[in-house]
Amino acid sequence: MYFGVLPYKYHIIPPYIVTLFIVLLIFVNSRMGNQFFAMDTKGETITFETKNVGFLAFLDPKPNKIDLPKYKLIRYEYNNGVISKDLIFYINSKKNPSNLTKVKFRLAYISNRNINNILSELDKIVQSNYHVKDKVEVAI
């Protein structure tokens, strides 16, 4: 591939450096996250989906998708790193001994405006769950 792309007068760069650079670009692109997202918070459920599109879609072909009732969302965390942005959901689950399931999504390609919209919607859901939880009384 290297010999066919560059003319012979530019062969001062060794082929292994070009190969290493291409592998590094593919690795960084795969670690940054998914390029497409869809979120739906209407009704009683939350649907959040991310998937890869483009020429590197073969690295992670299956979409990450979660569909859960709003009352199961306990909290969330948003981590804004140098290379990647992560959104972590903490969900109430009876399957784990700690009753908590953690689901992680990478959102590096999503704009800050869209991320702010996502976080504001999630804030509303978590606050409403917190207020409903406080008002529920347990009958003895």
mmCIF file of N, CA and C in Angstrom, residues 33-91:
data_model
loop_
_atom_site.group_PDB
_atom_site.id
_atom_site.type_symbol
_atom_site.label_atom_id
_atom_site.label_comp_id
_atom_site.label_asym_id
_atom_site.label_seq_id
_atom_site.Cartn_x
_atom_site.Cartn_y
_atom_site.Cartn_z
ATOM 1 N N GLY A 33 -15.076 6.595 20.173
ATOM 2 C CA GLY A 33 -16.484 6.303 20.373
ATOM 3 C C GLY A 33 -17.262 6.237 19.088
ATOM 4 N N ASN A 34 -18.554 6.239 19.259
ATOM 5 C CA ASN A 34 -19.464 6.054 18.137
ATOM 6 C C ASN A 34 -19.904 7.403 17.568
ATOM 7 N N GLN A 35 -20.167 7.424 16.263
ATOM 8 C CA GLN A 35 -20.457 8.676 15.580
ATOM 9 C C GLN A 35 -21.936 9.017 15.551
ATOM 10 N N PHE A 36 -22.810 8.063 15.715
ATOM 11 C CA PHE A 36 -24.249 8.295 15.588
ATOM 12 C C PHE A 36 -24.913 8.010 16.929
ATOM 13 N N PHE A 37 -25.857 8.855 17.313
ATOM 14 C CA PHE A 37 -26.619 8.585 18.521
ATOM 15 C C PHE A 37 -28.075 8.928 18.287
ATOM 16 N N ALA A 38 -28.938 8.278 19.041
ATOM 17 C CA ALA A 38 -30.368 8.571 19.029
ATOM 18 C C ALA A 38 -30.866 8.411 20.452
ATOM 19 N N MET A 39 -31.660 9.394 20.903
ATOM 20 C CA MET A 39 -32.194 9.344 22.256
ATOM 21 C C MET A 39 -33.667 9.707 22.204
ATOM 22 N N ASP A 40 -34.488 8.932 22.915
ATOM 23 C CA ASP A 40 -35.917 9.190 22.983
ATOM 24 C C ASP A 40 -36.342 9.076 24.437
ATOM 25 N N THR A 41 -36.862 10.175 24.999
ATOM 26 C CA THR A 41 -37.300 10.173 26.394
ATOM 27 C C THR A 41 -38.795 10.418 26.513
ATOM 28 N N LYS A 42 -39.502 10.348 25.423
ATOM 29 C CA LYS A 42 -40.949 10.553 25.482
ATOM 30 C C LYS A 42 -41.611 9.306 26.035
ATOM 31 N N GLY A 43 -42.672 9.490 26.790
ATOM 32 C CA GLY A 43 -43.380 8.348 27.358
ATOM 33 C C GLY A 43 -42.741 7.887 28.650
ATOM 34 N N GLU A 44 -42.869 6.614 28.919
ATOM 35 C CA GLU A 44 -42.397 6.037 30.173
ATOM 36 C C GLU A 44 -41.047 5.358 30.059
ATOM 37 N N THR A 45 -40.444 5.354 28.874
ATOM 38 C CA THR A 45 -39.164 4.676 28.692
ATOM 39 C C THR A 45 -38.099 5.637 28.156
ATOM 40 N N ILE A 46 -36.868 5.247 28.375
ATOM 41 C CA ILE A 46 -35.702 5.940 27.812
ATOM 42 C C ILE A 46 -35.078 4.993 26.799
ATOM 43 N N THR A 47 -34.857 5.476 25.603
ATOM 44 C CA THR A 47 -34.171 4.697 24.584
ATOM 45 C C THR A 47 -32.938 5.490 24.174
ATOM 46 N N PHE A 48 -31.775 4.886 24.340
ATOM 47 C CA PHE A 48 -30.515 5.529 23.977
ATOM 48 C C PHE A 48 -29.726 4.550 23.129
ATOM 49 N N GLU A 49 -29.278 4.998 21.953
ATOM 50 C CA GLU A 49 -28.583 4.127 21.012
ATOM 51 C C GLU A 49 -27.414 4.866 20.386
ATOM 52 N N THR A 50 -26.272 4.195 20.308
ATOM 53 C CA THR A 50 -25.112 4.712 19.580
ATOM 54 C C THR A 50 -24.607 3.614 18.653
ATOM 55 N N LYS A 51 -24.068 4.027 17.508
ATOM 56 C CA LYS A 51 -23.486 3.051 16.589
ATOM 57 C C LYS A 51 -22.446 3.719 15.715
ATOM 58 N N ASN A 52 -21.557 2.897 15.168
ATOM 59 C CA ASN A 52 -20.507 3.377 14.273
ATOM 60 C C ASN A 52 -21.038 3.496 12.863
ATOM 61 N N VAL A 53 -20.595 4.533 12.179
ATOM 62 C CA VAL A 53 -20.880 4.703 10.764
ATOM 63 C C VAL A 53 -19.564 5.083 10.086
ATOM 64 N N GLY A 54 -19.506 4.942 8.790
ATOM 65 C CA GLY A 54 -18.301 5.339 8.081
ATOM 66 C C GLY A 54 -17.413 4.160 7.749
ATOM 67 N N PHE A 55 -16.161 4.466 7.404
ATOM 68 C CA PHE A 55 -15.277 3.424 6.903
ATOM 69 C C PHE A 55 -14.714 2.528 8.001
ATOM 70 N N LEU A 56 -14.817 2.913 9.272
ATOM 71 C CA LEU A 56 -14.348 2.057 10.358
ATOM 72 C C LEU A 56 -15.492 1.359 11.093
ATOM 73 N N ALA A 57 -16.632 1.262 10.467
ATOM 74 C CA ALA A 57 -17.786 0.626 11.104
ATOM 75 C C ALA A 57 -17.573 -0.874 11.310
ATOM 76 N N PHE A 58 -16.666 -1.480 10.571
ATOM 77 C CA PHE A 58 -16.428 -2.912 10.731
ATOM 78 C C PHE A 58 -15.736 -3.238 12.049
ATOM 79 N N LEU A 59 -15.107 -2.252 12.713
ATOM 80 C CA LEU A 59 -14.437 -2.518 13.979
ATOM 81 C C LEU A 59 -15.419 -2.812 15.108
ATOM 82 N N ASP A 60 -16.553 -2.150 15.112
ATOM 83 C CA ASP A 60 -17.585 -2.370 16.126
ATOM 84 C C ASP A 60 -18.942 -2.342 15.426
ATOM 85 N N PRO A 61 -19.336 -3.439 14.775
ATOM 86 C CA PRO A 61 -20.528 -3.398 13.916
ATOM 87 C C PRO A 61 -21.850 -3.352 14.664
ATOM 88 N N LYS A 62 -21.907 -3.842 15.894
ATOM 89 C CA LYS A 62 -23.206 -3.861 16.569
ATOM 90 C C LYS A 62 -23.452 -2.551 17.311
ATOM 91 N N PRO A 63 -24.667 -2.049 17.273
ATOM 92 C CA PRO A 63 -24.976 -0.800 17.985
ATOM 93 C C PRO A 63 -25.127 -1.047 19.485
ATOM 94 N N ASN A 64 -24.754 -0.054 20.277
ATOM 95 C CA ASN A 64 -24.995 -0.086 21.717
ATOM 96 C C ASN A 64 -26.364 0.532 21.945
ATOM 97 N N LYS A 65 -27.259 -0.221 22.562
ATOM 98 C CA LYS A 65 -28.619 0.259 22.733
ATOM 99 C C LYS A 65 -29.120 -0.124 24.110
ATOM 100 N N ILE A 66 -29.847 0.807 24.736
ATOM 101 C CA ILE A 66 -30.487 0.529 26.011
ATOM 102 C C ILE A 66 -31.909 1.073 25.934
ATOM 103 N N ASP A 67 -32.824 0.290 26.429
ATOM 104 C CA ASP A 67 -34.235 0.663 26.461
ATOM 105 C C ASP A 67 -34.751 0.263 27.839
ATOM 106 N N LEU A 68 -35.056 1.239 28.685
ATOM 107 C CA LEU A 68 -35.443 0.952 30.055
ATOM 108 C C LEU A 68 -36.509 1.923 30.533
ATOM 109 N N PRO A 69 -37.286 1.518 31.538
ATOM 110 C CA PRO A 69 -38.255 2.445 32.122
ATOM 111 C C PRO A 69 -37.546 3.588 32.839
ATOM 112 N N LYS A 70 -38.161 4.753 32.846
ATOM 113 C CA LYS A 70 -37.529 5.928 33.445
ATOM 114 C C LYS A 70 -37.273 5.759 34.929
ATOM 115 N N TYR A 71 -38.140 5.048 35.638
ATOM 116 C CA TYR A 71 -37.996 4.949 37.082
ATOM 117 C C TYR A 71 -36.788 4.112 37.497
ATOM 118 N N LYS A 72 -36.195 3.348 36.580
ATOM 119 C CA LYS A 72 -35.027 2.533 36.909
ATOM 120 C C LYS A 72 -33.714 3.306 36.861
ATOM 121 N N LEU A 73 -33.711 4.480 36.253
ATOM 122 C CA LEU A 73 -32.488 5.278 36.165
ATOM 123 C C LEU A 73 -32.238 5.943 37.510
ATOM 124 N N ILE A 74 -31.182 5.555 38.191
ATOM 125 C CA ILE A 74 -30.860 6.104 39.505
ATOM 126 C C ILE A 74 -30.039 7.371 39.375
ATOM 127 N N ARG A 75 -28.963 7.285 38.602
ATOM 128 C CA ARG A 75 -28.096 8.450 38.374
ATOM 129 C C ARG A 75 -27.286 8.205 37.109
ATOM 130 N N TYR A 76 -26.537 9.207 36.736
ATOM 131 C CA TYR A 76 -25.654 9.083 35.579
ATOM 132 C C TYR A 76 -24.406 9.905 35.838
ATOM 133 N N GLU A 77 -23.359 9.617 35.097
ATOM 134 C CA GLU A 77 -22.112 10.384 35.150
ATOM 135 C C GLU A 77 -21.700 10.718 33.725
ATOM 136 N N TYR A 78 -21.123 11.906 33.581
ATOM 137 C CA TYR A 78 -20.588 12.320 32.290
ATOM 138 C C TYR A 78 -19.126 12.660 32.486
ATOM 139 N N ASN A 79 -18.234 11.982 31.776
ATOM 140 C CA ASN A 79 -16.803 12.223 31.864
ATOM 141 C C ASN A 79 -16.324 12.793 30.540
ATOM 142 N N ASN A 80 -15.732 13.972 30.592
ATOM 143 C CA ASN A 80 -15.222 14.625 29.391
ATOM 144 C C ASN A 80 -13.709 14.518 29.403
ATOM 145 N N GLY A 81 -13.169 13.554 28.651
ATOM 146 C CA GLY A 81 -11.734 13.340 28.598
ATOM 147 C C GLY A 81 -11.107 14.031 27.401
ATOM 148 N N VAL A 82 -9.799 13.827 27.251
ATOM 149 C CA VAL A 82 -9.069 14.435 26.142
ATOM 150 C C VAL A 82 -9.468 13.797 24.816
ATOM 151 N N ILE A 83 -9.520 12.472 24.776
ATOM 152 C CA ILE A 83 -9.848 11.773 23.536
ATOM 153 C C ILE A 83 -11.314 11.388 23.483
ATOM 154 N N SER A 84 -11.884 10.958 24.596
ATOM 155 C CA SER A 84 -13.252 10.441 24.560
ATOM 156 C C SER A 84 -14.140 11.110 25.595
ATOM 157 N N LYS A 85 -15.429 11.086 25.307
ATOM 158 C CA LYS A 85 -16.459 11.543 26.233
ATOM 159 C C LYS A 85 -17.299 10.332 26.583
ATOM 160 N N ASP A 86 -17.497 10.091 27.877
ATOM 161 C CA ASP A 86 -18.228 8.913 28.319
ATOM 162 C C ASP A 86 -19.481 9.319 29.068
ATOM 163 N N LEU A 87 -20.561 8.608 28.810
ATOM 164 C CA LEU A 87 -21.812 8.764 29.542
ATOM 165 C C LEU A 87 -22.111 7.418 30.191
ATOM 166 N N ILE A 88 -22.226 7.415 31.531
ATOM 167 C CA ILE A 88 -22.421 6.185 32.283
ATOM 168 C C ILE A 88 -23.762 6.256 32.988
ATOM 169 N N PHE A 89 -24.617 5.270 32.721
ATOM 170 C CA PHE A 89 -25.913 5.152 33.386
ATOM 171 C C PHE A 89 -25.796 4.165 34.540
ATOM 172 N N TYR A 90 -26.396 4.512 35.685
ATOM 173 C CA TYR A 90 -26.520 3.590 36.809
ATOM 174 C C TYR A 90 -27.989 3.228 36.925
ATOM 175 N N ILE A 91 -28.288 1.945 36.743
ATOM 176 C CA ILE A 91 -29.663 1.475 36.623
ATOM 177 C C ILE A 91 -29.980 0.542 37.783
#
